[in-house]
Structures are given as C-alpha cells and as structure tokens.
C-alpha positions as CSV (number, residue, x, y, z in Angstrom):
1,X,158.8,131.3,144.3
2,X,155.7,129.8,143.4
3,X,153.6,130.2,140.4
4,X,150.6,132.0,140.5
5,X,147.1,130.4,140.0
6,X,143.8,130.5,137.8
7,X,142.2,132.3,140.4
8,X,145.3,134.8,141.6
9,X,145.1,136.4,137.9
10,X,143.5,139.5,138.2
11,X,141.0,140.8,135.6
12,X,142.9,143.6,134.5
13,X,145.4,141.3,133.8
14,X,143.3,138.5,132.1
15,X,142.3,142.1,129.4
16,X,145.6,143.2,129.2
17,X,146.8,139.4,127.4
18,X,143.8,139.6,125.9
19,X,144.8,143.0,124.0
20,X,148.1,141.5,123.1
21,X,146.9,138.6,121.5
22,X,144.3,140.8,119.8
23,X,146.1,143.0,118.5
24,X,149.5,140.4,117.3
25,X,146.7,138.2,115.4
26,X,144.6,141.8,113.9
27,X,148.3,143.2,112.8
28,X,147.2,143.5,109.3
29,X,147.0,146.0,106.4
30,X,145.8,146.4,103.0
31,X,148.3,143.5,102.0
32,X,147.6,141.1,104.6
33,X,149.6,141.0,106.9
34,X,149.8,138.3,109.6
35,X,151.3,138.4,113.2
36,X,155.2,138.9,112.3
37,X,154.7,138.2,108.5
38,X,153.5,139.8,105.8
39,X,151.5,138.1,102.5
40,X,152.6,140.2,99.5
41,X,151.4,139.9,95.6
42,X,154.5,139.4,94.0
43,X,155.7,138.3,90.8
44,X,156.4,134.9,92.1
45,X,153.4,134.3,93.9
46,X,151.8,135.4,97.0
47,X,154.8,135.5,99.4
48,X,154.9,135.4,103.2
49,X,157.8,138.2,103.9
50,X,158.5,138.8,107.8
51,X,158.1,141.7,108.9
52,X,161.2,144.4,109.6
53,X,163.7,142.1,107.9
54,X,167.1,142.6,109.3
55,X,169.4,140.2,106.9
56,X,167.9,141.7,103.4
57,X,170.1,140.7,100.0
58,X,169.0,143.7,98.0
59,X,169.2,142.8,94.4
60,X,166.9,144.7,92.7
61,X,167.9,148.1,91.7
62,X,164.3,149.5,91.1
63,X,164.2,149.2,94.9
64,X,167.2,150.1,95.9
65,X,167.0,153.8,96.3
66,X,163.3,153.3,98.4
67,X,165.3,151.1,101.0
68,X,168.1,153.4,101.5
69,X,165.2,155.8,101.9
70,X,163.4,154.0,104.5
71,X,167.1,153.7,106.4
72,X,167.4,149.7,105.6
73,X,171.2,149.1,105.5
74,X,171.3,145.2,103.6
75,X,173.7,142.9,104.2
76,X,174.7,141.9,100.6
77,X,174.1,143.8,97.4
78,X,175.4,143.9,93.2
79,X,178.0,146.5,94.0
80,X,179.2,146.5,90.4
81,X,175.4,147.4,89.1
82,X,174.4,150.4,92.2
83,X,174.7,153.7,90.9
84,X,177.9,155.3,92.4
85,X,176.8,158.5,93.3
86,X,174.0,157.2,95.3
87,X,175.1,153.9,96.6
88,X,178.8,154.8,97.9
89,X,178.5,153.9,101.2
90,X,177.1,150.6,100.5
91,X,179.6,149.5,97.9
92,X,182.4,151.0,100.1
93,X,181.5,148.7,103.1
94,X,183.5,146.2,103.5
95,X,180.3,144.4,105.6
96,X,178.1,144.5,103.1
97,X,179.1,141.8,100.7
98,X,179.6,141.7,97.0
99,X,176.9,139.3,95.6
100,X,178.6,140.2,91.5
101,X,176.1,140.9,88.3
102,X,173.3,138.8,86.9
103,X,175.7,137.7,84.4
104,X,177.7,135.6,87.4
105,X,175.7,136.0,90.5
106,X,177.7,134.5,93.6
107,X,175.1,132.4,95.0
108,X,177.4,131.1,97.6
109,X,177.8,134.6,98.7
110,X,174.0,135.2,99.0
111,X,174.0,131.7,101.1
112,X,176.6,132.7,103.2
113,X,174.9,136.4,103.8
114,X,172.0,134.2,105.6
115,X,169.4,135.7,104.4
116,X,165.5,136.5,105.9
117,X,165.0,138.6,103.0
118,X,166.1,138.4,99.2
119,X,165.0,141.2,97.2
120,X,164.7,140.0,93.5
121,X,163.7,140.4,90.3
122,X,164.1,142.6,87.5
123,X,168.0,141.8,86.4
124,X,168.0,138.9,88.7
125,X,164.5,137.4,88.0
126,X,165.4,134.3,85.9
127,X,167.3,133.3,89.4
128,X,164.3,133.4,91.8
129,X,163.8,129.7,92.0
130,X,167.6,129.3,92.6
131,X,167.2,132.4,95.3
132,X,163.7,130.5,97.1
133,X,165.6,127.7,97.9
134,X,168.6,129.7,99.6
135,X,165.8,131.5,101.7
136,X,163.5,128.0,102.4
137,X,167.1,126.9,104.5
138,X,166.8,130.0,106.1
139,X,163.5,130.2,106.7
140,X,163.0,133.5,105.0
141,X,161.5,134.8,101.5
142,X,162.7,135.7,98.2
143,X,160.4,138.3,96.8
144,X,160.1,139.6,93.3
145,X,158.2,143.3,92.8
146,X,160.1,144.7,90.5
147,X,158.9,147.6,88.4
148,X,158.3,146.6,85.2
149,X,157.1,147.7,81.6
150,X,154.4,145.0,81.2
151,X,153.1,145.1,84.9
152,X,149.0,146.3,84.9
153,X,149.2,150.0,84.7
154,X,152.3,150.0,83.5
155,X,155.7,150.7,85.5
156,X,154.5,154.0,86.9
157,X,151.6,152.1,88.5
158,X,154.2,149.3,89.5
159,X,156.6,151.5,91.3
160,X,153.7,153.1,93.2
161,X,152.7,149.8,94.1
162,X,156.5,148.4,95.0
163,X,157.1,151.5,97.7
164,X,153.8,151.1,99.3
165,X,154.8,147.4,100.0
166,X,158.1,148.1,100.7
167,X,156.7,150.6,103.5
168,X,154.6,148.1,105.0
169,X,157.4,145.2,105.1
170,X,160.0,147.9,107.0
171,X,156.9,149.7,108.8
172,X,158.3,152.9,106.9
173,X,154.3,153.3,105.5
174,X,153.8,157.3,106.3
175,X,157.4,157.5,104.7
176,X,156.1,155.1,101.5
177,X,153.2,157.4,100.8
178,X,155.2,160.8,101.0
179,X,157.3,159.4,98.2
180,X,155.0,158.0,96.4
181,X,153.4,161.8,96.2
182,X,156.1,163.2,95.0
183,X,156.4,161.1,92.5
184,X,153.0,161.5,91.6
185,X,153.5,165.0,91.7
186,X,156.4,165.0,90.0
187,X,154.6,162.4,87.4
188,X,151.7,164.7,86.5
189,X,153.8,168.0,86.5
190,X,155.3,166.2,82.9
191,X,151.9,165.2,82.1
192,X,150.6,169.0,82.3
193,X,153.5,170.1,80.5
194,X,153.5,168.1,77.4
195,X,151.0,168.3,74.7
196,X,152.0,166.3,71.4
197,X,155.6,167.4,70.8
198,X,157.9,165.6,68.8
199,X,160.3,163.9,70.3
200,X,163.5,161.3,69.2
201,X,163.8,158.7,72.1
202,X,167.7,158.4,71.9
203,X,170.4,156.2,74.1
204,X,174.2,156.7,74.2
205,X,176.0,153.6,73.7
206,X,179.3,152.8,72.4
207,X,179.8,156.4,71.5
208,X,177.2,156.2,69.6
209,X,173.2,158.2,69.1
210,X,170.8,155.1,68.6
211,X,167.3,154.7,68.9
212,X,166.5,154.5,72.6
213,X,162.9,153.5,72.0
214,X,162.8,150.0,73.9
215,X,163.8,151.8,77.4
216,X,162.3,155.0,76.6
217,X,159.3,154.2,75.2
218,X,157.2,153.0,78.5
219,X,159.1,155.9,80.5
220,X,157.3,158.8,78.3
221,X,154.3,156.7,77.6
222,X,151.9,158.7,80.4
223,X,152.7,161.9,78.7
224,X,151.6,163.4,75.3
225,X,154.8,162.9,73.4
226,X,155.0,161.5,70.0
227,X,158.1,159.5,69.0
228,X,159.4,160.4,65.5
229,X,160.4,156.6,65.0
230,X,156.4,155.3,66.4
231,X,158.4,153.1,68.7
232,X,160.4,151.0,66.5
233,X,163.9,150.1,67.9
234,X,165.8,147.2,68.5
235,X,167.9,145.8,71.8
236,X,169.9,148.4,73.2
237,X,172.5,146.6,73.3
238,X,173.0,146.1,69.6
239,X,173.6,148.9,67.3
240,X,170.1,149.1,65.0
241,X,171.8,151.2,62.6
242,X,170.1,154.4,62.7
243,X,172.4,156.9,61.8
244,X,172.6,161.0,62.4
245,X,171.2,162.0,58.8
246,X,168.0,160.0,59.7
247,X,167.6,161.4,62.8
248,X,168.1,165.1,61.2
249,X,165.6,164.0,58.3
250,X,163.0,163.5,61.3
251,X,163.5,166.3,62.9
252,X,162.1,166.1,66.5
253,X,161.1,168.9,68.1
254,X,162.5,167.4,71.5
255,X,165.2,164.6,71.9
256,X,165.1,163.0,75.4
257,X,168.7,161.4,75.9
258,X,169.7,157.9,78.0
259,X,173.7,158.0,78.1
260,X,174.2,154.0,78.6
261,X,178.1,154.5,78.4
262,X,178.0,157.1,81.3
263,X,176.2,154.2,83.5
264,X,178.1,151.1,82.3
265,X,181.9,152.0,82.6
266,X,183.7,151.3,84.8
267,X,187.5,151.8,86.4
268,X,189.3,154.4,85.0
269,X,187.8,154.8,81.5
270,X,185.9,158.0,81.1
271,X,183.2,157.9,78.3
272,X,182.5,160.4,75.6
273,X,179.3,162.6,77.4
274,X,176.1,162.3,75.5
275,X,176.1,165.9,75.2
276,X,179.9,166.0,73.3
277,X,178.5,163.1,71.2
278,X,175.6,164.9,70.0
279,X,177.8,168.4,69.4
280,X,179.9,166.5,67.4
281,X,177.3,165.5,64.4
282,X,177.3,167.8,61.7
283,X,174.3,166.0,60.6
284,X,172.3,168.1,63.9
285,X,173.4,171.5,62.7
286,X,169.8,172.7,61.1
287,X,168.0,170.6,63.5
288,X,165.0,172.2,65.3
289,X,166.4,170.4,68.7
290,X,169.8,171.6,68.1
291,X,169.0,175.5,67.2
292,X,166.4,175.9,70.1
293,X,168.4,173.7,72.5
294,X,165.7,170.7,73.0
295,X,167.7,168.2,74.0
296,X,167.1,166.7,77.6
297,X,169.7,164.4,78.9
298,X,168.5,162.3,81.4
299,X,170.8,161.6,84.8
300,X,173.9,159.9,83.3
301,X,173.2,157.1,86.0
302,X,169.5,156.6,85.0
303,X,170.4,153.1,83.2
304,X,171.3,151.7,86.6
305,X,168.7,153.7,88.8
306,X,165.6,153.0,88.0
307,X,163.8,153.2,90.7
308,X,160.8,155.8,92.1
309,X,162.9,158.7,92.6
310,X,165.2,158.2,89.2
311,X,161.9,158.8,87.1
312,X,160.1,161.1,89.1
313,X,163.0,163.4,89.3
314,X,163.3,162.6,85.6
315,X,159.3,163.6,84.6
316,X,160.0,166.5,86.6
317,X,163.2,167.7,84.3
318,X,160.8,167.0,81.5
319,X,158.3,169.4,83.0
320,X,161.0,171.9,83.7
321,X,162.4,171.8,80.2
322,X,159.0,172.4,78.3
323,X,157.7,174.5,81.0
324,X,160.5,176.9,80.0
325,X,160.0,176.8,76.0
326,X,156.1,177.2,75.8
C-alpha cells in the first residue's frame, strides 16, 4: 500500500491536524497547563504534574477525602494514618499497598509502587526531596499542596486552593468547584452564626481535657469566637498542664472538643469518649457549657481527616449548634 503524498492530502484534512495540534498545545487553564502536563504552585516549587495520573502514592491526608471524591483509586497509601470510617476500602485492599507512617515511611514500597504521581506534604513533607528522586526514575512528580495553617489566607484559603488543583490534575474541575461551595457554604454558615462567644479550644488526649489551642486555633480563626486561654497552648502531644478547675475558673460559654485518643488508637483498645471524660469532672458541674449543654465534639476522626469536607462539615456543626441556642 503506498503512502500518500503532499498533494493527495486533502484540505479538510490538512484543518483537521491542524485542530489537534491546536488544541493539544492550547490545553491550558488557570494553572498552566501544558499538552499532557500540568505546572502547579506548590510548596516545593512550580511542579510539572501529568495530567490524569494513574499510579498516584497518596500521602497526604488533607487530600485524601477530595481524591476519593473525584473517583481516583491510588496505588499506595499510609493505611495506618486514613480515617477508618472513610478509607475502608482502601486500607482493606490488598492492591493498594501499605507505604507505613511518617515516623518510618517504606520508601522501598513507594519505589516499588512506580509512581507518576506522589501526593506529599503535610505529615510527609520533611521527605519530599527523598520522594522527588523516587518520581525523577520514574519520570513522574512529587507534589506538595498541603493545607496548611501558615499558607496565605490561611488553611481555609489553602484547601480551596488544593481541590481546585486537584480537579484540574484528574479533570474532575466541575466536580472541584461544587465542593469547594459547599464548603464555602458550609464555611460562612459558622461565620453568620457566631458573634464573640466564649469558647475553650479543648483536645482529648491520654484521657485527658487539655488545651487544644495549637490545632484549634486556625480552624475557628474565620469566625467570631474568642478563646478563653487567647491562644496560648503547647504541643498537643505533651500534657501542658491545664487542669479542670482552670478550665471551670474560665468559664467558656462554648467548648469545641478534638478527641485525639478516638483518632490515634488502634487494634482492639477502645478509648475513654471525649464526652465520658468531660462528664466525669466534678470541676464542670456549675459550668455555663456544662448546664446549657455547649459543648461541641468534633468527629472523633477529625485528627486524621483534615481535609475540605472534615472542616466544612465541622463549621457547619458549629453553625448548627449556635444556630439552635441564640
């Protein structure tokens, strides 16, 4: 058979390539995308990410719930730091492998998983350069846009900002911007609803009511709340001290509760509920919280969520719960 010629290519057909080349080079977006790659912002630079990613290491769990979302199955995942009641199937399958914590990440797993996209930061983001040279063998990208506290506008902005560029790497954008209303919705819902209450930022931990204020404190910072402590707390993963009769000597109007220990265990132990622990302390019993019933405990799995839908969901409980005592 032989090949056609210059001449026996008709115009319609010379337009037609044409189009396609056109339109692969002009495939961009607000982002700036580039024929099968996309150049993101991120944390660690402006990264080229291909497009519709089929080998993703998802390692990030502020993402993790938008992926799922936008139907993206990864190939390798922290099963030990998902939230259970979300991530089930993930951490059941036996193809998508373990990759451990960010204590003792498996890197040879994450090597073996091959990937063309690692999904970093946040937990993970003192490992990116370790996870950029994985992805140079393969000839993908390790990306960092985690949500976090310090990001410009603050992590509400942030997670706006990862789920509209999550949409454009999976083509999932009309998807991206229906969540990202909701949570705006959901956002300003809390905003409408609070007007300078009191409140006690507190976290669960160890069976113990500490001062929850370093993890708290940017999650109500949009709203007109105002912490009895002015922010002042230590790592929440050291006792600071604070005990029951302080608290009580405040005397928030609202407490908003994080319940670490519901999050963190693991196997067969069952932790004390944040709820039980804060029955139990005689200290509470003239409380204005305790008598009216203004305490607001958070999803037990929000230490390990994170993500757009954990806080929306949450601002909109918050809305809910003052809604209903105004």
């Amino acid at each position: 058979m032989s090949r056609p010629t210059v001449r026996s290519i008709t115009l319609p057909a010379l337009l037609a390539a044409l189009i396609l080349v056109l339109t692969a080079c002009s495939s961009s977006s607000g982002t700036g995308a580039s024929g099968d790659t996309l150049t993101v912002q991120a944390t660690n630079g402006q990264i080229q990410v291909p497009r519709n990613p089929t080998r993703v290491v998802l390692l990030d769990n502020t993402a993790a719930e938008t992926v799922q979302a936008m139907g993206v199955t990864p190939v390798a995942v922290p099963k030990g730091l998902l939230a259970k009641s979300k991530f089930a199937d993930w951490i059941d399958d036996p193809d998508i492998a373990d990759v451990g914590s960010h204590n003792e990440p498996k890197m040879e797993v994450i090597e073996d998983a091959d990937p063309d996209l690692i999904i970093a930061g946040y937990r993970f983001a003192k490992y990116t350069d370790d996870l950029t040279k994985i992805t140079d063998q393969t000839g993908g990208a390790t990306l960092d846009i985690a949500a976090s506290d310090d990001a410009p506008g603050g992590r509400q902005e942030a997670l706006l900002r990862q789920t509209t560029t999550l949409g454009e790497i999976f083509g999932k954008q009309q998807q991206a911007e229906q969540i990202n209303a909701t949570f705006t919705k959901q956002l300003d819902a809390a905003k409408a609803a609070s007007h300078g209450q009191t409140v006690f930022l507190s976290i669960v931990s160890g069976g113990k009511i500490d001062n929850g204020a370093k993890r708290l404190g940017p999650f109500v910072a949009p709203l007109d709340l105002k912490d009895v402590f002015a922010g002042k707390a230590g790592d929440h993963h050291q006792n600071s001290g604070l005990t029951p009769e302080a608290i009580a000597q405040a005397n928030p109007q609202w407490v908003i509760v994080m319940d670490r220990d519901a999050a963190v265990t693991s196997g067969g132990d069952r932790p004390t509920p944040a709820a039980s622990v804060f029955a139990a302390q005689e200290a509470f019993a003239g409380t204005e919280f305790m008598r009216n019933d203004h305490v607001i405990y958070l999803d037990p799995e929000f230490y390990v969520r994170e993500g757009i839908q954990s806080y929306g969901q949450s601002y909109q409980q918050i809305a809910d719960a003052l809604g209903d005592a105004a």
